[in-house]
């Protein structure tokens, strides 16, 4: 009998907890937490504890299937790869490279996402590559890129528990990101203030100092209303604004429209609640914003994210420990899939396919000509 322990990453949420697979005679039989992991600190949620069970599940596909005569039939990997290669080649030859589209995955590793996006662009010659972030966190990439130049968390997960104020919007953190939820609870135990904005009374509300039960779809109104009060109260970082931001006067003029009365009518939050939330956030030395798909998987997702960024910029809560704007990803590698360029408009590192300098650089390294027009999004592929 041979027993081994293999270090890996939990396949579920964006916490990215490390864990050990217990392998007995080449069969994964259990999960053991990793005590040195900075995220989990040797703890796992119920999802992580059972993360291995799909591996040997009876419903799991173990061999390729090829459709023949209207039915799927088992095939060898060699046969399946030959069929795929021949079909891709014939489609490209007959209809052009843009007749082919690729869907990568936020469940895949960085290396796998990079390999597929490179294959799409160099072998097939198309920018038609996307993945599930299109429906959940593409707005984070666009919103945070325009504000900070990077579509990622501005701070690390361990920093959360040292924040003086935590503003959670659109995130059912305790249930969907339990190990980050525990950091929020730790911060509360250390004296941090907690603001929760959500149409539903989620579990985290029981820990909140301020609960803003907004009407669905009014996130921008709420965030702009908070900034309106901060401007009126003078709780803004003028030096940071002058040195680190642009377009403040036009921004200020727009925010002045979002009076407490407007927020009450549109978002359903009365003036006293709005003021309490704004002052709680504005007076904190270190305030952090945490959000998830409650504000990104939305028709106004990009504007929601930009409003979160504006709130942090207005108060100078960027670029310091335990501050910032921190998106929580739904899958375990949404961030990596985006970083690696599994997107129709970006190469790896968020270098635009429309940027000639970036395109020239990739063409030199890959020794091939690359398409200059952005490809189809996941939604456009199926239209």
Short mmCIF file of C-alpha atoms in Angstrom, two decimals:
data_model
loop_
_atom_site.label_atom_id
_atom_site.label_comp_id
_atom_site.label_asym_id
_atom_site.label_seq_id
_atom_site.Cartn_x
_atom_site.Cartn_y
_atom_site.Cartn_z
CA UNK A 1 0.00 0.00 0.00
CA UNK A 2 1.43 3.35 -1.08
CA UNK A 3 0.26 6.65 0.46
CA UNK A 4 1.21 10.08 -0.82
CA UNK A 5 0.16 13.71 -0.30
CA UNK A 6 0.01 16.07 -3.28
CA UNK A 7 -0.13 19.85 -2.83
CA UNK A 8 -2.70 21.55 -5.08
CA UNK A 9 -5.27 24.35 -5.17
CA UNK A 10 -8.95 24.05 -4.30
CA UNK A 11 -11.00 23.93 -7.54
CA UNK A 12 -13.90 26.02 -6.29
CA UNK A 13 -14.03 29.75 -5.40
CA UNK A 14 -11.57 32.58 -5.89
CA UNK A 15 -10.05 32.22 -2.41
CA UNK A 16 -7.51 29.88 -4.00
CA UNK A 17 -6.79 27.88 -0.86
CA UNK A 18 -3.94 25.37 -0.98
CA UNK A 19 -4.71 21.84 0.14
CA UNK A 20 -3.21 18.37 0.05
CA UNK A 21 -4.76 15.47 -1.83
CA UNK A 22 -4.41 12.22 0.09
CA UNK A 23 -3.53 9.59 -2.52
CA UNK A 24 -3.74 5.91 -1.60
CA UNK A 25 -2.59 3.41 -4.24
CA UNK A 26 -3.09 6.00 -6.98
CA UNK A 27 -6.63 6.81 -5.80
CA UNK A 28 -7.48 10.20 -4.27
CA UNK A 29 -9.17 9.34 -0.98
CA UNK A 30 -9.28 12.57 1.00
CA UNK A 31 -8.28 16.18 1.61
CA UNK A 32 -5.89 17.59 4.22
CA UNK A 33 -5.58 21.37 4.84
CA UNK A 34 -2.27 23.12 4.22
CA UNK A 35 -1.17 24.78 7.46
CA UNK A 36 1.35 27.04 5.71
CA UNK A 37 -1.17 28.46 3.21
CA UNK A 38 -1.51 32.24 3.81
CA UNK A 39 -5.17 32.22 2.78
CA UNK A 40 -6.66 29.25 4.62
CA UNK A 41 -4.10 29.11 7.47
CA UNK A 42 -4.78 25.39 7.79
CA UNK A 43 -8.57 25.65 7.63
CA UNK A 44 -10.98 24.64 4.89
CA UNK A 45 -14.65 25.30 4.23
CA UNK A 46 -17.11 22.51 3.47
CA UNK A 47 -16.47 22.87 -0.27
CA UNK A 48 -12.73 22.47 0.16
CA UNK A 49 -13.16 19.52 2.51
CA UNK A 50 -14.99 17.61 -0.22
CA UNK A 51 -13.12 19.04 -3.22
CA UNK A 52 -11.82 15.64 -4.34
CA UNK A 53 -15.08 13.74 -4.69
CA UNK A 54 -15.70 14.53 -8.36
CA UNK A 55 -12.39 12.91 -9.36
CA UNK A 56 -13.64 9.33 -9.10
CA UNK A 57 -17.34 10.05 -9.56
CA UNK A 58 -19.23 7.59 -11.75
CA UNK A 59 -20.60 10.39 -13.97
CA UNK A 60 -17.18 11.77 -14.85
CA UNK A 61 -16.10 11.37 -18.48
CA UNK A 62 -12.84 9.42 -18.68
CA UNK A 63 -12.42 9.00 -22.44
CA UNK A 64 -13.15 11.22 -25.46
CA UNK A 65 -16.51 10.79 -27.18
CA UNK A 66 -17.02 11.24 -30.93
CA UNK A 67 -20.50 11.65 -32.40
CA UNK A 68 -21.17 8.97 -35.01
CA UNK A 69 -24.57 8.25 -36.49
CA UNK A 70 -26.24 10.63 -34.05
CA UNK A 71 -24.70 8.95 -31.00
CA UNK A 72 -21.58 9.52 -28.93
CA UNK A 73 -19.08 6.67 -29.09
CA UNK A 74 -15.89 6.22 -27.07
CA UNK A 75 -12.64 6.93 -28.89
CA UNK A 76 -8.92 6.99 -28.17
CA UNK A 77 -7.19 10.30 -27.50
CA UNK A 78 -5.22 9.87 -30.73
CA UNK A 79 -8.40 9.44 -32.76
CA UNK A 80 -10.14 12.37 -31.04
CA UNK A 81 -7.19 14.70 -31.60
CA UNK A 82 -7.00 13.70 -35.26
CA UNK A 83 -10.70 14.46 -35.76
CA UNK A 84 -10.44 17.87 -34.05
CA UNK A 85 -7.30 18.77 -36.00
CA UNK A 86 -8.85 17.82 -39.34
CA UNK A 87 -12.10 19.69 -38.67
CA UNK A 88 -10.33 22.86 -37.49
CA UNK A 89 -8.09 22.80 -40.56
CA UNK A 90 -10.98 22.30 -42.97
CA UNK A 91 -13.12 25.04 -41.38
CA UNK A 92 -10.22 27.49 -41.48
CA UNK A 93 -9.49 26.57 -45.11
CA UNK A 94 -13.10 26.80 -46.29
CA UNK A 95 -14.46 29.70 -44.21
CA UNK A 96 -11.45 31.58 -42.84
CA UNK A 97 -9.90 31.76 -39.36
CA UNK A 98 -12.71 33.86 -37.89
CA UNK A 99 -15.15 31.01 -38.48
CA UNK A 100 -13.51 29.31 -35.48
CA UNK A 101 -13.98 30.41 -31.86
CA UNK A 102 -12.49 29.14 -28.61
CA UNK A 103 -13.83 29.05 -25.06
CA UNK A 104 -11.17 28.78 -22.39
CA UNK A 105 -11.97 28.29 -18.71
CA UNK A 106 -11.52 29.91 -15.31
CA UNK A 107 -11.16 26.35 -13.99
CA UNK A 108 -7.96 25.86 -16.02
CA UNK A 109 -4.44 26.77 -14.97
CA UNK A 110 -2.55 29.83 -16.17
CA UNK A 111 -0.47 27.62 -18.46
CA UNK A 112 -3.52 26.01 -20.05
CA UNK A 113 -5.22 29.37 -20.64
CA UNK A 114 -2.04 30.82 -22.15
CA UNK A 115 -1.56 27.80 -24.41
CA UNK A 116 -5.12 27.98 -25.76
CA UNK A 117 -5.04 31.71 -26.41
CA UNK A 118 -1.69 31.33 -28.19
CA UNK A 119 -3.06 28.43 -30.26
CA UNK A 120 -6.10 30.49 -31.28
CA UNK A 121 -4.00 33.45 -32.36
CA UNK A 122 -0.98 31.78 -33.94
CA UNK A 123 -2.25 28.47 -35.35
CA UNK A 124 -5.80 29.42 -36.32
CA UNK A 125 -5.20 33.17 -36.68
CA UNK A 126 -8.19 34.52 -34.76
CA UNK A 127 -8.84 36.63 -31.68
CA UNK A 128 -12.09 34.74 -31.12
CA UNK A 129 -11.24 33.51 -27.63
CA UNK A 130 -13.11 34.17 -24.41
CA UNK A 131 -14.13 32.46 -21.18
CA UNK A 132 -16.76 32.61 -18.45
CA UNK A 133 -15.49 35.92 -17.03
CA UNK A 134 -17.44 37.52 -19.88
CA UNK A 135 -20.59 36.76 -17.90
CA UNK A 136 -19.25 37.49 -14.43
CA UNK A 137 -16.08 39.56 -14.05
CA UNK A 138 -15.30 41.10 -17.45
CA UNK A 139 -16.69 44.31 -15.94
CA UNK A 140 -13.96 44.10 -13.30
CA UNK A 141 -11.26 43.99 -15.96
CA UNK A 142 -12.72 46.99 -17.81
CA UNK A 143 -13.66 48.99 -14.71
CA UNK A 144 -10.48 48.53 -12.70
CA UNK A 145 -8.23 48.79 -15.77
CA UNK A 146 -9.65 52.22 -16.54
CA UNK A 147 -9.18 53.34 -12.93
CA UNK A 148 -5.97 51.64 -11.79
CA UNK A 149 -4.41 50.11 -14.90
CA UNK A 150 -4.92 46.58 -13.59
CA UNK A 151 -8.02 44.41 -13.42
CA UNK A 152 -7.17 42.70 -10.14
CA UNK A 153 -7.43 43.06 -6.37
CA UNK A 154 -5.44 46.05 -5.18
CA UNK A 155 -4.62 44.35 -1.88
CA UNK A 156 -3.94 40.87 -0.55
CA UNK A 157 -6.50 38.73 1.25
CA UNK A 158 -4.66 38.63 4.63
CA UNK A 159 -4.74 42.45 4.78
CA UNK A 160 -8.53 42.42 5.11
CA UNK A 161 -8.52 41.59 8.80
CA UNK A 162 -6.42 44.69 9.59
CA UNK A 163 -8.80 47.16 7.94
CA UNK A 164 -10.58 49.77 10.07
CA UNK A 165 -13.65 49.70 7.83
CA UNK A 166 -14.85 47.04 5.39
CA UNK A 167 -17.50 47.90 2.81
CA UNK A 168 -19.02 44.78 1.24
CA UNK A 169 -21.30 45.25 -1.76
CA UNK A 170 -22.74 42.54 -4.00
CA UNK A 171 -20.95 39.74 -2.17
CA UNK A 172 -22.46 36.96 -0.06
CA UNK A 173 -18.98 36.49 1.36
CA UNK A 174 -19.57 34.07 4.21
CA UNK A 175 -21.31 31.54 1.98
CA UNK A 176 -19.49 32.03 -1.33
CA UNK A 177 -15.96 32.87 -0.12
CA UNK A 178 -15.93 31.41 3.41
CA UNK A 179 -12.23 31.86 4.13
CA UNK A 180 -12.43 35.54 3.18
CA UNK A 181 -15.64 35.82 5.19
CA UNK A 182 -13.69 34.58 8.21
CA UNK A 183 -11.17 37.40 7.67
CA UNK A 184 -14.01 39.91 7.81
CA UNK A 185 -15.25 38.39 11.06
CA UNK A 186 -11.71 38.57 12.47
CA UNK A 187 -11.52 42.24 11.51
CA UNK A 188 -14.81 42.84 13.34
CA UNK A 189 -13.38 41.16 16.44
CA UNK A 190 -10.44 43.58 16.22
CA UNK A 191 -12.82 46.55 16.16
CA UNK A 192 -13.35 47.18 12.45
CA UNK A 193 -16.61 48.69 11.22
CA UNK A 194 -18.58 46.73 8.64
CA UNK A 195 -20.92 48.16 5.99
CA UNK A 196 -22.98 45.71 3.93
CA UNK A 197 -24.99 46.73 0.86
CA UNK A 198 -27.19 43.99 -0.59
CA UNK A 199 -30.85 43.62 -1.58
CA UNK A 200 -30.93 40.38 0.42
CA UNK A 201 -30.40 39.99 4.16
CA UNK A 202 -27.34 37.76 3.78
CA UNK A 203 -25.52 36.05 6.66
CA UNK A 204 -22.90 38.82 6.84
CA UNK A 205 -25.59 41.33 7.81
CA UNK A 206 -25.62 39.91 11.35
CA UNK A 207 -22.10 41.34 11.80
CA UNK A 208 -22.76 44.69 10.09
CA UNK A 209 -22.65 48.10 11.76
CA UNK A 210 -24.56 49.52 8.79
CA UNK A 211 -26.84 47.52 6.49
CA UNK A 212 -28.01 49.17 3.28
CA UNK A 213 -30.82 47.09 1.78
CA UNK A 214 -30.80 48.71 -1.63
CA UNK A 215 -33.18 48.06 -4.47
CA UNK A 216 -31.69 45.75 -7.13
CA UNK A 217 -29.83 47.62 -9.87
CA UNK A 218 -29.23 50.85 -7.91
CA UNK A 219 -25.59 50.27 -6.95
CA UNK A 220 -24.23 53.28 -8.89
CA UNK A 221 -26.84 55.52 -7.31
CA UNK A 222 -25.90 54.31 -3.83
CA UNK A 223 -22.15 54.67 -4.37
CA UNK A 224 -22.50 58.12 -5.90
CA UNK A 225 -24.77 59.11 -3.01
CA UNK A 226 -22.10 58.05 -0.52
CA UNK A 227 -19.55 60.15 -2.39
CA UNK A 228 -21.94 63.11 -2.40
CA UNK A 229 -22.03 63.07 1.39
CA UNK A 230 -18.26 62.64 1.64
CA UNK A 231 -17.78 65.70 -0.57
CA UNK A 232 -20.21 67.74 1.51
CA UNK A 233 -18.52 66.63 4.74
CA UNK A 234 -15.02 67.29 3.43
CA UNK A 235 -14.00 63.68 4.08
CA UNK A 236 -11.89 63.44 0.95
CA UNK A 237 -8.13 63.22 0.40
CA UNK A 238 -7.36 66.42 -1.50
CA UNK A 239 -3.63 65.73 -1.78
CA UNK A 240 -4.22 62.25 -3.18
CA UNK A 241 -6.81 63.60 -5.61
CA UNK A 242 -4.43 66.30 -6.86
CA UNK A 243 -1.42 64.01 -7.21
CA UNK A 244 -3.02 60.75 -8.31
CA UNK A 245 -6.30 61.39 -10.13
CA UNK A 246 -7.67 63.14 -13.22
CA UNK A 247 -10.93 64.85 -14.11
CA UNK A 248 -11.94 65.64 -10.54
CA UNK A 249 -13.95 68.80 -11.26
CA UNK A 250 -16.16 67.10 -13.85
CA UNK A 251 -16.54 64.12 -11.53
CA UNK A 252 -17.48 66.37 -8.60
CA UNK A 253 -20.11 68.16 -10.66
CA UNK A 254 -21.73 64.84 -11.57
CA UNK A 255 -21.66 63.50 -8.01
CA UNK A 256 -23.42 66.62 -6.72
CA UNK A 257 -26.52 65.44 -8.61
CA UNK A 258 -26.81 62.35 -6.38
CA UNK A 259 -28.41 63.96 -3.37
CA UNK A 260 -29.69 61.91 -0.42
CA UNK A 261 -33.21 62.55 -1.70
CA UNK A 262 -32.37 61.02 -5.08
CA UNK A 263 -30.81 57.99 -3.36
CA UNK A 264 -33.93 57.58 -1.22
CA UNK A 265 -36.20 57.63 -4.26
CA UNK A 266 -34.10 55.36 -6.47
CA UNK A 267 -32.26 53.04 -4.09
CA UNK A 268 -34.64 53.03 -1.13
CA UNK A 269 -32.04 54.15 1.42
CA UNK A 270 -32.99 56.98 3.76
CA UNK A 271 -30.69 59.91 4.49
CA UNK A 272 -29.68 58.83 8.00
CA UNK A 273 -28.58 55.37 6.84
CA UNK A 274 -26.70 56.86 3.90
CA UNK A 275 -24.94 59.39 6.11
CA UNK A 276 -23.98 56.77 8.68
CA UNK A 277 -22.45 54.56 5.99
CA UNK A 278 -20.60 57.46 4.33
CA UNK A 279 -19.18 58.80 7.58
CA UNK A 280 -18.19 55.33 8.75
CA UNK A 281 -16.23 54.75 5.56
CA UNK A 282 -14.90 58.29 5.25
CA UNK A 283 -13.54 58.55 8.81
CA UNK A 284 -11.69 55.24 8.72
CA UNK A 285 -7.91 55.37 8.45
CA UNK A 286 -7.87 52.19 6.37
CA UNK A 287 -11.05 51.37 4.48
CA UNK A 288 -11.38 48.51 2.01
CA UNK A 289 -14.10 47.72 -0.52
CA UNK A 290 -14.99 44.09 -1.25
CA UNK A 291 -17.36 43.17 -4.05
CA UNK A 292 -18.39 40.15 -6.10
CA UNK A 293 -20.81 39.14 -8.84
CA UNK A 294 -23.75 40.90 -7.23
CA UNK A 295 -22.49 44.07 -8.93
CA UNK A 296 -20.47 42.68 -11.85
CA UNK A 297 -22.82 40.14 -13.45
CA UNK A 298 -25.06 43.01 -14.33
CA UNK A 299 -26.14 45.28 -17.18
CA UNK A 300 -24.29 48.17 -15.51
CA UNK A 301 -21.43 46.04 -14.17
CA UNK A 302 -18.59 48.19 -15.48
CA UNK A 303 -20.15 51.38 -14.09
CA UNK A 304 -20.67 49.64 -10.74
CA UNK A 305 -16.99 48.72 -10.57
CA UNK A 306 -15.87 52.19 -11.63
CA UNK A 307 -18.02 53.69 -8.89
CA UNK A 308 -16.31 51.48 -6.31
CA UNK A 309 -12.95 52.64 -7.64
CA UNK A 310 -14.07 56.28 -7.52
CA UNK A 311 -15.09 55.92 -3.87
CA UNK A 312 -11.66 54.57 -2.96
CA UNK A 313 -9.86 57.24 -5.00
CA UNK A 314 -11.92 60.05 -3.53
CA UNK A 315 -10.84 59.11 -0.01
CA UNK A 316 -7.26 58.09 -0.79
CA UNK A 317 -7.94 54.48 0.10
CA UNK A 318 -5.68 53.06 -2.59
CA UNK A 319 -2.04 52.04 -2.48
CA UNK A 320 -1.92 51.46 1.25
CA UNK A 321 -2.17 48.35 3.41
CA UNK A 322 -5.70 47.11 4.18
CA UNK A 323 -7.38 49.57 1.80
CA UNK A 324 -8.26 49.37 -1.88
CA UNK A 325 -10.88 47.76 -4.10
CA UNK A 326 -10.95 43.99 -4.00
CA UNK A 327 -13.09 41.84 -6.33
CA UNK A 328 -13.86 38.29 -5.23
CA UNK A 329 -13.87 35.85 -8.14
CA UNK A 330 -16.49 33.16 -8.53
CA UNK A 331 -14.14 30.50 -9.96
CA UNK A 332 -10.70 29.51 -8.77
CA UNK A 333 -8.81 31.09 -11.68
CA UNK A 334 -10.87 33.89 -13.20
CA UNK A 335 -7.98 36.24 -12.48
CA UNK A 336 -5.43 33.97 -14.13
CA UNK A 337 -7.55 33.34 -17.22
CA UNK A 338 -7.87 37.10 -17.73
CA UNK A 339 -4.20 37.76 -16.93
CA UNK A 340 -3.11 35.14 -19.47
CA UNK A 341 -5.11 36.76 -22.28
CA UNK A 342 -8.03 34.36 -22.72
CA UNK A 343 -9.97 37.42 -23.88
CA UNK A 344 -10.90 38.61 -27.40
CA UNK A 345 -9.37 42.06 -26.96
CA UNK A 346 -6.26 41.45 -24.85
CA UNK A 347 -3.06 39.46 -25.02
CA UNK A 348 -1.49 38.34 -21.75
CA UNK A 349 -0.89 41.15 -19.28
CA UNK A 350 -3.89 43.12 -20.65
CA UNK A 351 -1.97 44.30 -23.71
CA UNK A 352 -4.54 45.35 -26.28
CA UNK A 353 -4.72 43.49 -29.60
CA UNK A 354 -5.45 46.89 -31.16
CA UNK A 355 -2.18 48.35 -29.85
CA UNK A 356 0.30 48.06 -32.73
CA UNK A 357 3.33 48.19 -30.43
CA UNK A 358 1.99 45.33 -28.33
CA UNK A 359 1.00 43.34 -31.41
CA UNK A 360 4.42 43.84 -33.00
CA UNK A 361 6.08 42.54 -29.85
CA UNK A 362 4.01 39.35 -29.81
CA UNK A 363 4.52 38.86 -33.56
CA UNK A 364 8.30 39.00 -33.10
CA UNK A 365 8.27 36.51 -30.23
CA UNK A 366 5.83 34.14 -31.91
CA UNK A 367 7.24 34.57 -35.44
CA UNK A 368 3.85 34.98 -37.06
CA UNK A 369 1.42 37.67 -38.17
CA UNK A 370 -1.44 38.28 -35.72
CA UNK A 371 -4.97 39.61 -36.37
CA UNK A 372 -5.43 43.25 -35.40
CA UNK A 373 -9.18 43.34 -34.76
CA UNK A 374 -10.68 42.22 -31.42
CA UNK A 375 -12.44 38.89 -31.62
CA UNK A 376 -15.94 37.82 -30.68
CA UNK A 377 -17.04 37.71 -27.06
CA UNK A 378 -18.64 34.59 -25.63
CA UNK A 379 -22.07 36.15 -26.12
CA UNK A 380 -21.34 37.16 -29.72
CA UNK A 381 -20.06 33.67 -30.53
CA UNK A 382 -23.48 32.17 -29.87
CA UNK A 383 -25.54 34.91 -31.54
#
